[in-house]
Tab-separated table of C-alpha atoms in Angstrom:
chain	number	residue	atom	x	y	z
A	1	MET	CA	51.683	-18.564	49.402
A	2	ASP	CA	48.621	-19.239	47.259
A	3	GLY	CA	46.088	-21.884	48.174
A	4	LEU	CA	46.617	-21.941	51.951
A	5	ILE	CA	43.611	-23.134	53.940
A	6	VAL	CA	42.810	-21.094	57.047
A	7	VAL	CA	40.452	-22.670	59.587
A	8	PRO	CA	38.985	-21.392	62.882
A	9	VAL	CA	40.498	-23.097	65.926
A	10	THR	CA	39.423	-22.597	69.532
A	11	VAL	CA	42.233	-22.389	72.082
A	12	ASN	CA	41.646	-21.726	75.765
A	13	GLY	CA	38.114	-20.465	75.078
A	14	ALA	CA	38.907	-18.026	72.235
A	15	GLU	CA	38.814	-18.522	68.464
A	16	TYR	CA	41.849	-17.921	66.225
A	17	PRO	CA	42.660	-18.419	62.517
A	18	PHE	CA	45.120	-21.287	61.926
A	19	ILE	CA	46.742	-22.444	58.684
A	20	LEU	CA	45.943	-26.083	57.974
A	21	ASP	CA	49.063	-28.211	57.397
A	22	LEU	CA	48.709	-31.841	56.283
A	23	SER	CA	52.280	-32.458	55.210
A	24	ALA	CA	54.171	-35.583	56.282
A	25	SER	CA	55.726	-33.975	59.347
A	26	ALA	CA	52.952	-31.488	60.128
A	27	SER	CA	53.083	-30.260	63.721
A	28	THR	CA	50.655	-27.878	65.389
A	29	ALA	CA	52.116	-24.534	66.432
A	30	VAL	CA	50.983	-21.207	67.877
A	31	ARG	CA	52.393	-17.828	66.981
A	32	TRP	CA	54.850	-16.589	69.572
A	33	ASP	CA	53.151	-13.232	70.115
A	34	CYS	CA	49.785	-15.001	70.621
A	35	ALA	CA	51.101	-17.770	72.854
A	36	GLN	CA	50.602	-16.006	76.183
A	37	ARG	CA	46.918	-15.223	75.701
A	38	MET	CA	46.377	-18.776	74.425
A	39	GLY	CA	47.659	-20.062	77.758
A	40	PHE	CA	50.828	-21.577	76.304
A	41	THR	CA	53.064	-23.254	78.877
A	42	ALA	CA	56.653	-23.873	77.814
A	43	ALA	CA	58.396	-27.154	78.577
A	44	GLU	CA	62.064	-27.602	79.372
A	45	GLU	CA	62.759	-29.390	76.112
A	46	ASN	CA	63.302	-27.460	72.901
A	47	ARG	CA	62.829	-28.685	69.346
A	48	ASP	CA	62.992	-27.485	65.755
A	49	HIS	CA	59.708	-27.143	63.887
A	50	PRO	CA	59.693	-29.249	60.686
A	51	ARG	CA	58.437	-26.364	58.523
A	52	PRO	CA	61.316	-24.161	57.268
A	53	GLU	CA	58.851	-21.272	56.859
A	54	VAL	CA	58.739	-20.778	60.641
A	55	THR	CA	61.261	-20.770	63.487
A	56	ALA	CA	60.503	-22.547	66.769
A	57	LEU	CA	61.159	-20.469	69.881
A	58	ALA	CA	59.709	-22.892	72.418
A	59	TYR	CA	57.887	-26.197	72.816
A	60	GLY	CA	55.132	-26.772	75.340
A	61	SER	CA	51.360	-27.096	75.573
A	62	VAL	CA	48.030	-25.288	75.375
A	63	THR	CA	44.689	-26.260	76.895
A	64	ARG	CA	41.213	-26.728	75.437
A	65	LEU	CA	42.024	-26.863	71.726
A	66	GLY	CA	38.961	-27.470	69.561
A	67	VAL	CA	38.132	-27.781	65.856
A	68	ASP	CA	34.681	-27.741	64.177
A	69	ASN	CA	32.863	-28.378	67.483
A	70	ARG	CA	33.654	-32.084	66.920
A	71	LEU	CA	37.236	-32.372	68.151
A	72	PHE	CA	38.275	-31.262	71.616
A	73	LEU	CA	41.675	-31.820	73.202
A	74	PRO	CA	41.985	-30.881	76.907
A	75	VAL	CA	45.790	-30.535	76.552
A	76	LYS	CA	47.790	-30.367	73.309
A	77	LYS	CA	51.568	-30.306	72.830
A	78	VAL	CA	52.485	-27.481	70.437
A	79	PHE	CA	55.370	-25.351	69.211
A	80	ALA	CA	55.562	-21.596	69.744
A	81	VAL	CA	56.928	-20.157	66.490
A	82	GLN	CA	57.520	-16.993	64.527
A	83	GLY	CA	57.858	-16.366	60.809
A	84	ASP	CA	56.921	-14.078	57.936
A	85	LEU	CA	54.258	-16.516	56.711
A	86	LEU	CA	52.171	-16.086	59.850
A	87	GLU	CA	52.649	-12.331	59.806
A	88	GLN	CA	51.632	-12.049	56.136
A	89	THR	CA	48.526	-14.198	56.477
A	90	GLY	CA	47.486	-12.927	59.884
A	91	ALA	CA	47.262	-16.515	61.129
A	92	ALA	CA	47.707	-17.196	64.833
A	93	GLY	CA	49.113	-20.661	64.335
A	94	ILE	CA	49.463	-23.850	62.306
A	95	LEU	CA	46.978	-26.710	62.631
A	96	GLY	CA	48.864	-29.932	61.952
A	97	ALA	CA	47.739	-33.461	61.187
A	98	ASP	CA	48.939	-34.452	64.672
A	99	VAL	CA	45.637	-33.034	65.989
A	100	PHE	CA	43.610	-35.741	64.202
A	101	PRO	CA	44.984	-39.131	65.371
A	102	GLU	CA	41.624	-40.959	65.190
A	103	GLN	CA	39.448	-38.524	63.249
A	104	VAL	CA	38.325	-38.077	59.654
A	105	LEU	CA	39.001	-34.635	58.173
A	106	SER	CA	36.907	-33.726	55.113
A	107	ILE	CA	37.742	-30.665	53.011
A	108	ASP	CA	35.292	-29.163	50.517
A	109	ARG	CA	36.951	-26.042	49.128
A	110	ARG	CA	34.175	-25.318	46.638
A	111	ASN	CA	31.644	-24.832	49.438
A	112	ARG	CA	34.193	-23.519	51.959
A	113	SER	CA	33.469	-26.412	54.296
A	114	ILE	CA	35.700	-28.434	56.619
A	115	VAL	CA	34.157	-31.226	58.686
A	116	VAL	CA	35.784	-33.262	61.460
A	117	SER	CA	34.093	-36.578	62.188
A	118	ALA	CA	34.833	-39.798	64.062
A	119	PRO	CA	34.957	-42.650	63.531
A	120	TYR	CA	33.304	-42.380	60.098
A	121	LYS	CA	33.928	-40.561	56.835
A	122	PRO	CA	31.007	-38.552	55.354
A	123	GLY	CA	28.495	-41.036	53.962
A	124	TYR	CA	28.109	-39.229	50.647
A	125	ILE	CA	31.642	-40.222	49.587
A	126	PRO	CA	31.514	-43.830	48.284
A	127	LEU	CA	33.753	-46.413	49.941
A	128	ARG	CA	35.152	-47.390	46.555
A	129	ASN	CA	36.795	-43.965	46.111
A	130	ARG	CA	39.692	-44.554	48.466
A	131	THR	CA	43.392	-45.267	48.595
A	132	GLU	CA	45.710	-46.383	51.364
A	133	LEU	CA	47.488	-43.736	53.420
A	134	ILE	CA	50.754	-44.610	55.151
A	135	GLY	CA	52.124	-41.657	57.079
A	136	PHE	CA	51.381	-39.254	54.210
A	137	ASN	CA	54.364	-40.643	52.302
A	138	GLY	CA	52.869	-43.954	51.219
A	139	LEU	CA	50.343	-42.920	48.577
A	140	THR	CA	50.314	-44.342	45.071
A	141	VAL	CA	48.950	-42.333	42.139
A	142	GLN	CA	48.887	-43.027	38.425
A	143	ILE	CA	50.115	-40.491	35.906
A	144	ASP	CA	49.205	-41.476	32.354
A	145	GLY	CA	48.885	-45.079	33.540
A	146	ALA	CA	52.217	-45.342	35.366
A	147	ASP	CA	52.455	-45.707	39.177
A	148	PHE	CA	54.247	-43.074	41.242
A	149	ARG	CA	54.846	-42.733	44.960
A	150	ALA	CA	53.206	-39.549	46.282
A	151	ARG	CA	52.617	-37.472	49.387
A	152	ILE	CA	50.149	-34.699	50.205
A	153	ASP	CA	51.248	-31.153	51.023
A	154	LEU	CA	48.473	-28.564	50.800
A	155	TRP	CA	51.017	-25.741	51.116
A	156	GLU	CA	52.092	-26.583	47.564
A	157	PRO	CA	49.761	-24.719	45.176
A	158	ARG	CA	50.065	-26.980	42.090
A	159	LEU	CA	48.045	-30.146	41.597
A	160	VAL	CA	51.207	-32.240	41.173
A	161	THR	CA	54.847	-31.271	41.439
A	162	THR	CA	58.215	-32.869	42.143
A	163	ALA	CA	61.305	-32.103	44.197
A	164	GLU	CA	62.894	-30.451	41.159
A	165	GLU	CA	62.912	-26.666	41.317
A	166	MET	CA	61.757	-26.041	37.727
A	167	PRO	CA	60.151	-29.155	36.241
A	168	ALA	CA	58.538	-28.923	32.806
A	169	PHE	CA	54.756	-29.291	32.716
A	170	GLU	CA	52.434	-30.834	30.134
A	171	THR	CA	48.829	-32.014	29.885
A	172	GLY	CA	48.103	-35.531	31.135
A	173	ASN	CA	45.797	-37.730	33.210
A	174	LEU	CA	46.037	-38.254	36.964
A	175	THR	CA	44.344	-41.143	38.793
A	176	PHE	CA	43.991	-40.720	42.543
A	177	ALA	CA	41.784	-42.762	44.919
A	178	CYS	CA	40.163	-44.560	41.968
A	179	GLN	CA	39.190	-41.256	40.333
A	180	GLU	CA	40.687	-39.958	37.084
A	181	LEU	CA	41.322	-36.269	36.507
A	182	SER	CA	41.704	-35.845	32.764
A	183	ARG	CA	43.763	-33.305	30.845
A	184	VAL	CA	45.344	-31.586	33.840
A	185	SER	CA	48.737	-29.880	34.113
A	186	LEU	CA	51.325	-32.418	35.274
A	187	PRO	CA	55.111	-32.329	35.574
A	188	THR	CA	57.245	-34.242	33.123
A	189	ILE	CA	58.672	-36.989	35.320
A	190	THR	CA	60.491	-40.255	34.937
A	191	SER	CA	59.928	-43.613	36.606
A	192	GLY	CA	61.069	-43.732	40.228
A	193	GLN	CA	60.518	-40.050	41.008
A	194	ASP	CA	58.310	-39.078	43.952
A	195	VAL	CA	55.553	-36.514	43.454
A	196	VAL	CA	53.659	-34.099	45.703
A	197	LEU	CA	49.895	-33.533	45.549
A	198	GLY	CA	49.146	-29.874	46.282
A	199	SER	CA	46.128	-27.747	47.121
A	200	GLU	CA	44.961	-27.524	43.482
A	201	LEU	CA	43.581	-31.030	44.075
A	202	LEU	CA	40.878	-29.402	46.210
A	203	ASP	CA	39.638	-27.447	43.178
A	204	SER	CA	38.619	-30.752	41.578
A	205	GLY	CA	36.848	-32.568	44.397
A	206	MET	CA	36.227	-33.235	48.061
A	207	LEU	CA	39.079	-34.815	50.028
A	208	SER	CA	38.574	-36.920	53.186
A	209	LEU	CA	41.521	-38.157	55.239
A	210	ASP	CA	40.829	-40.979	57.690
A	211	PHE	CA	43.831	-40.754	60.009
A	212	GLY	CA	42.785	-43.620	62.253
A	213	ARG	CA	42.377	-46.166	59.455
A	214	GLN	CA	45.101	-44.658	57.246
A	215	LYS	CA	42.861	-44.149	54.211
A	216	ILE	CA	42.105	-41.279	51.855
A	217	TYR	CA	38.810	-40.744	50.028
A	218	PHE	CA	38.335	-38.420	47.067
A	219	GLU	CA	35.182	-37.572	45.139
A	220	PRO	CA	35.211	-35.152	42.165
A	221	TYR	CA	32.691	-32.337	42.442
A	222	ARG	CA	31.085	-33.397	39.154
A	223	THR	CA	29.885	-36.664	40.756
A	224	LEU	CA	29.616	-35.603	44.398
A	225	ASN	CA	26.124	-36.330	45.677
A	226	LYS	CA	26.029	-34.307	48.866
A	227	PRO	CA	22.750	-33.521	50.660
A	228	ALA	CA	21.212	-30.246	49.515
A	229	ALA	CA	21.748	-28.615	52.910
A	230	VAL	CA	25.485	-29.159	52.580
A	231	LEU	CA	25.578	-27.380	49.245
A	232	GLN	CA	24.128	-24.177	50.668
A	233	PRO	CA	26.929	-21.743	51.534
A	234	GLU	CA	25.105	-20.560	54.641
A	235	HIS	CA	25.216	-24.139	55.970
A	236	PRO	CA	28.800	-25.203	55.262
A	237	VAL	CA	28.741	-28.000	57.863
A	238	SER	CA	25.735	-30.303	57.793
A	239	ARG	CA	24.503	-33.352	59.592
A	240	GLU	CA	26.366	-36.465	58.503
A	241	PRO	CA	24.624	-39.864	58.089
A	242	VAL	CA	26.102	-40.846	61.479
A	243	LEU	CA	26.255	-37.900	63.863
A	244	ALA	CA	28.735	-37.683	66.731
A	245	LEU	CA	26.587	-37.514	69.857
A	246	ASP	CA	27.596	-35.121	72.612
A	247	LEU	CA	25.851	-34.243	75.858
A	248	ASN	CA	24.090	-31.151	74.492
A	249	THR	CA	22.707	-33.035	71.477
A	250	PHE	CA	21.593	-35.888	73.734
A	251	ILE	CA	19.717	-33.592	76.100
A	252	THR	CA	18.036	-31.543	73.354
A	253	GLN	CA	17.296	-34.263	70.783
A	254	ILE	CA	17.163	-37.602	72.639
A	255	PHE	CA	16.257	-37.330	76.339
A	256	ASP	CA	16.981	-34.840	79.110
A	257	HIS	CA	17.974	-37.257	81.878
A	258	ARG	CA	18.846	-34.372	84.188
A	259	GLN	CA	15.256	-33.178	84.332
A	260	SER	CA	13.375	-36.484	84.504
A	261	GLN	CA	13.892	-40.127	85.410
A	262	GLN	CA	10.962	-41.187	83.238
A	263	TRP	CA	12.153	-41.992	79.705
A	264	ASN	CA	10.669	-39.543	77.213
A	265	TYR	CA	12.093	-39.747	73.697
A	266	LEU	CA	12.230	-36.330	72.027
A	267	SER	CA	12.921	-37.110	68.359
A	268	ALA	CA	10.481	-37.650	65.500
A	269	ARG	CA	12.285	-40.765	64.226
A	270	PRO	CA	13.622	-43.928	65.865
A	271	ALA	CA	17.356	-43.929	66.497
A	272	LEU	CA	20.399	-46.155	66.865
A	273	ILE	CA	23.380	-45.115	69.008
A	274	ASP	CA	26.742	-46.782	68.412
A	275	PHE	CA	28.768	-46.698	71.656
A	276	TRP	CA	32.466	-47.002	70.777
A	277	ALA	CA	36.001	-46.247	71.987
A	278	VAL	CA	39.364	-45.727	70.319
A	279	TRP	CA	40.798	-48.764	72.116
A	280	CYS	CA	37.917	-51.088	71.123
A	281	GLY	CA	38.930	-53.314	68.187
A	282	PRO	CA	35.456	-54.828	67.584
A	283	CYS	CA	33.995	-51.301	67.586
A	284	LYS	CA	36.212	-50.448	64.607
A	285	GLN	CA	34.945	-53.555	62.804
A	286	LEU	CA	31.356	-52.573	63.523
A	287	SER	CA	31.606	-48.910	62.536
A	288	PRO	CA	31.629	-49.314	58.711
A	289	LEU	CA	28.574	-51.563	58.966
A	290	VAL	CA	26.728	-48.906	60.946
A	291	GLU	CA	27.773	-46.309	58.384
A	292	GLN	CA	26.417	-48.415	55.529
A	293	LEU	CA	23.124	-48.922	57.364
A	294	ALA	CA	22.883	-45.194	58.047
A	295	GLU	CA	22.936	-44.609	54.310
A	296	GLU	CA	20.361	-47.368	53.688
A	297	TYR	CA	17.941	-46.080	56.341
A	298	ALA	CA	18.491	-42.352	55.809
A	299	GLY	CA	15.294	-40.447	56.577
A	300	ARG	CA	13.778	-43.394	58.471
A	301	VAL	CA	16.217	-43.899	61.360
A	302	ASP	CA	18.603	-41.439	63.025
A	303	PHE	CA	22.117	-42.809	63.580
A	304	TYR	CA	24.512	-41.571	66.241
A	305	LYS	CA	27.993	-42.521	67.457
A	306	LEU	CA	29.123	-41.924	71.022
A	307	ASP	CA	32.705	-42.043	72.282
A	308	VAL	CA	32.387	-43.467	75.804
A	309	ASP	CA	35.678	-41.892	76.890
A	310	GLN	CA	34.599	-38.422	75.779
A	311	GLU	CA	30.914	-38.590	76.823
A	312	LYS	CA	31.211	-40.340	80.162
A	313	GLU	CA	27.966	-38.971	81.607
A	314	ILE	CA	25.870	-40.524	78.846
A	315	ALA	CA	27.897	-43.744	78.955
A	316	ARG	CA	27.258	-44.035	82.712
A	317	TYR	CA	23.555	-43.364	82.280
A	318	PHE	CA	23.222	-46.321	79.893
A	319	GLN	CA	25.732	-48.435	81.865
A	320	ALA	CA	27.934	-48.826	78.785
A	321	HIS	CA	30.544	-50.946	80.542
A	322	THR	CA	30.960	-53.497	77.722
A	323	LEU	CA	31.651	-52.651	74.083
A	324	PRO	CA	30.577	-52.808	71.332
A	325	LEU	CA	27.135	-51.606	72.376
A	326	LEU	CA	24.313	-50.608	70.071
A	327	LEU	CA	21.357	-48.849	71.667
A	328	TYR	CA	18.103	-49.110	69.703
A	329	ILE	CA	15.594	-46.355	70.514
A	330	PRO	CA	12.066	-47.070	69.209
A	331	MET	CA	9.357	-44.421	69.058
A	332	GLN	CA	7.453	-46.173	71.834
A	333	GLY	CA	8.933	-47.931	74.851
A	334	ASP	CA	12.364	-47.984	76.455
A	335	PRO	CA	15.723	-48.135	74.655
A	336	ILE	CA	17.006	-51.634	73.851
A	337	PRO	CA	20.751	-52.341	74.385
A	338	VAL	CA	22.456	-54.986	72.228
A	339	HIS	CA	26.064	-55.939	73.028
A	340	GLY	CA	28.681	-57.521	70.788
A	341	LEU	CA	29.733	-57.600	67.159
A	342	ARG	CA	27.034	-58.509	64.627
A	343	SER	CA	26.892	-59.145	60.884
A	344	ILE	CA	25.219	-56.560	58.700
A	345	GLU	CA	22.343	-58.978	58.084
A	346	GLN	CA	21.771	-59.294	61.832
A	347	LEU	CA	21.941	-55.526	62.260
A	348	ARG	CA	19.494	-54.977	59.437
A	349	HIS	CA	17.098	-57.472	61.028
A	350	GLN	CA	17.380	-55.727	64.396
A	351	ILE	CA	16.614	-52.340	62.850
A	352	GLU	CA	13.552	-53.730	61.106
A	353	THR	CA	12.176	-55.589	64.119
A	354	LEU	CA	13.191	-53.293	66.985
A	355	LEU	CA	12.744	-49.893	65.357
A	356	LEU	CA	10.600	-50.003	62.247
A	357	ASP	CA	8.164	-52.840	62.995
A	358	PRO	CA	8.214	-53.455	66.751
A	359	GLU	CA	5.661	-55.908	68.107
């Protein structure tokens, strides 16, 4: 099958190639003959895998599944499957959308880059270039000005196709996530038909899927304004405007609390850390404001996000018992915690007074 995306996935401490599957019913699976060394444990229940290209032999779980050094699942329910597709591609499994319940997955085929982030999309994709996502079957696209219901399936090679086996194709215009792709090959369809967006879409621009907020962002390569470091093939994954903060990054770039009790900030710029959690509603309201400010203050202030449930050691150190919590770190003096939801004007004022022009 042309156009399949193969990504490195870590399972039980070892790295394997997995085929990315973002179809409506995508479910993560491991290849049967790799399951044992991945630490697969079968459950009593048995299920059918939704993909007809593979056959499920068991259903169970694996441990320590990771993607892009940003997403880590201590235990993940998966299928154990077999099928010619996995044999032909040499893939050890299928990476489904069920792995990303609260994350943003960004795919840049041109630069061979896949980035997992949370809770923000990459800042270089404008907020205006988005459309609503409802379970992968609730998209709306425009074909030559007419609305059509659509879903995404990156195992389909064509830009747009239908359920018909042999639809006729002609040149037309497709509008997706507020972006128009002109003079592309489109199926001849009638009102009321559903369409499928395939992997050819990734030849035209960068696609970001925000699973938590149910939104899709798309930016054509011709207008994509990514940082220069991202465009270099040897650096396919770059620092985002708001970086997910883990323990290693904290110790090496912020402060090594294990070696000293005396605060000693290590970075060359002031910083703001957004402490958040999946279950925190106000945190989700605050996050797009922080993202916007990260773009405004790029190069002057470093912005981080910290999941208190994933990075409990750091959360305990700063006594992050109440959320939302923003931690302002000036170049001189101790960090300054600020609790509660704030307007963007208030946040901007705090950045200016606490970080850039402290008394």
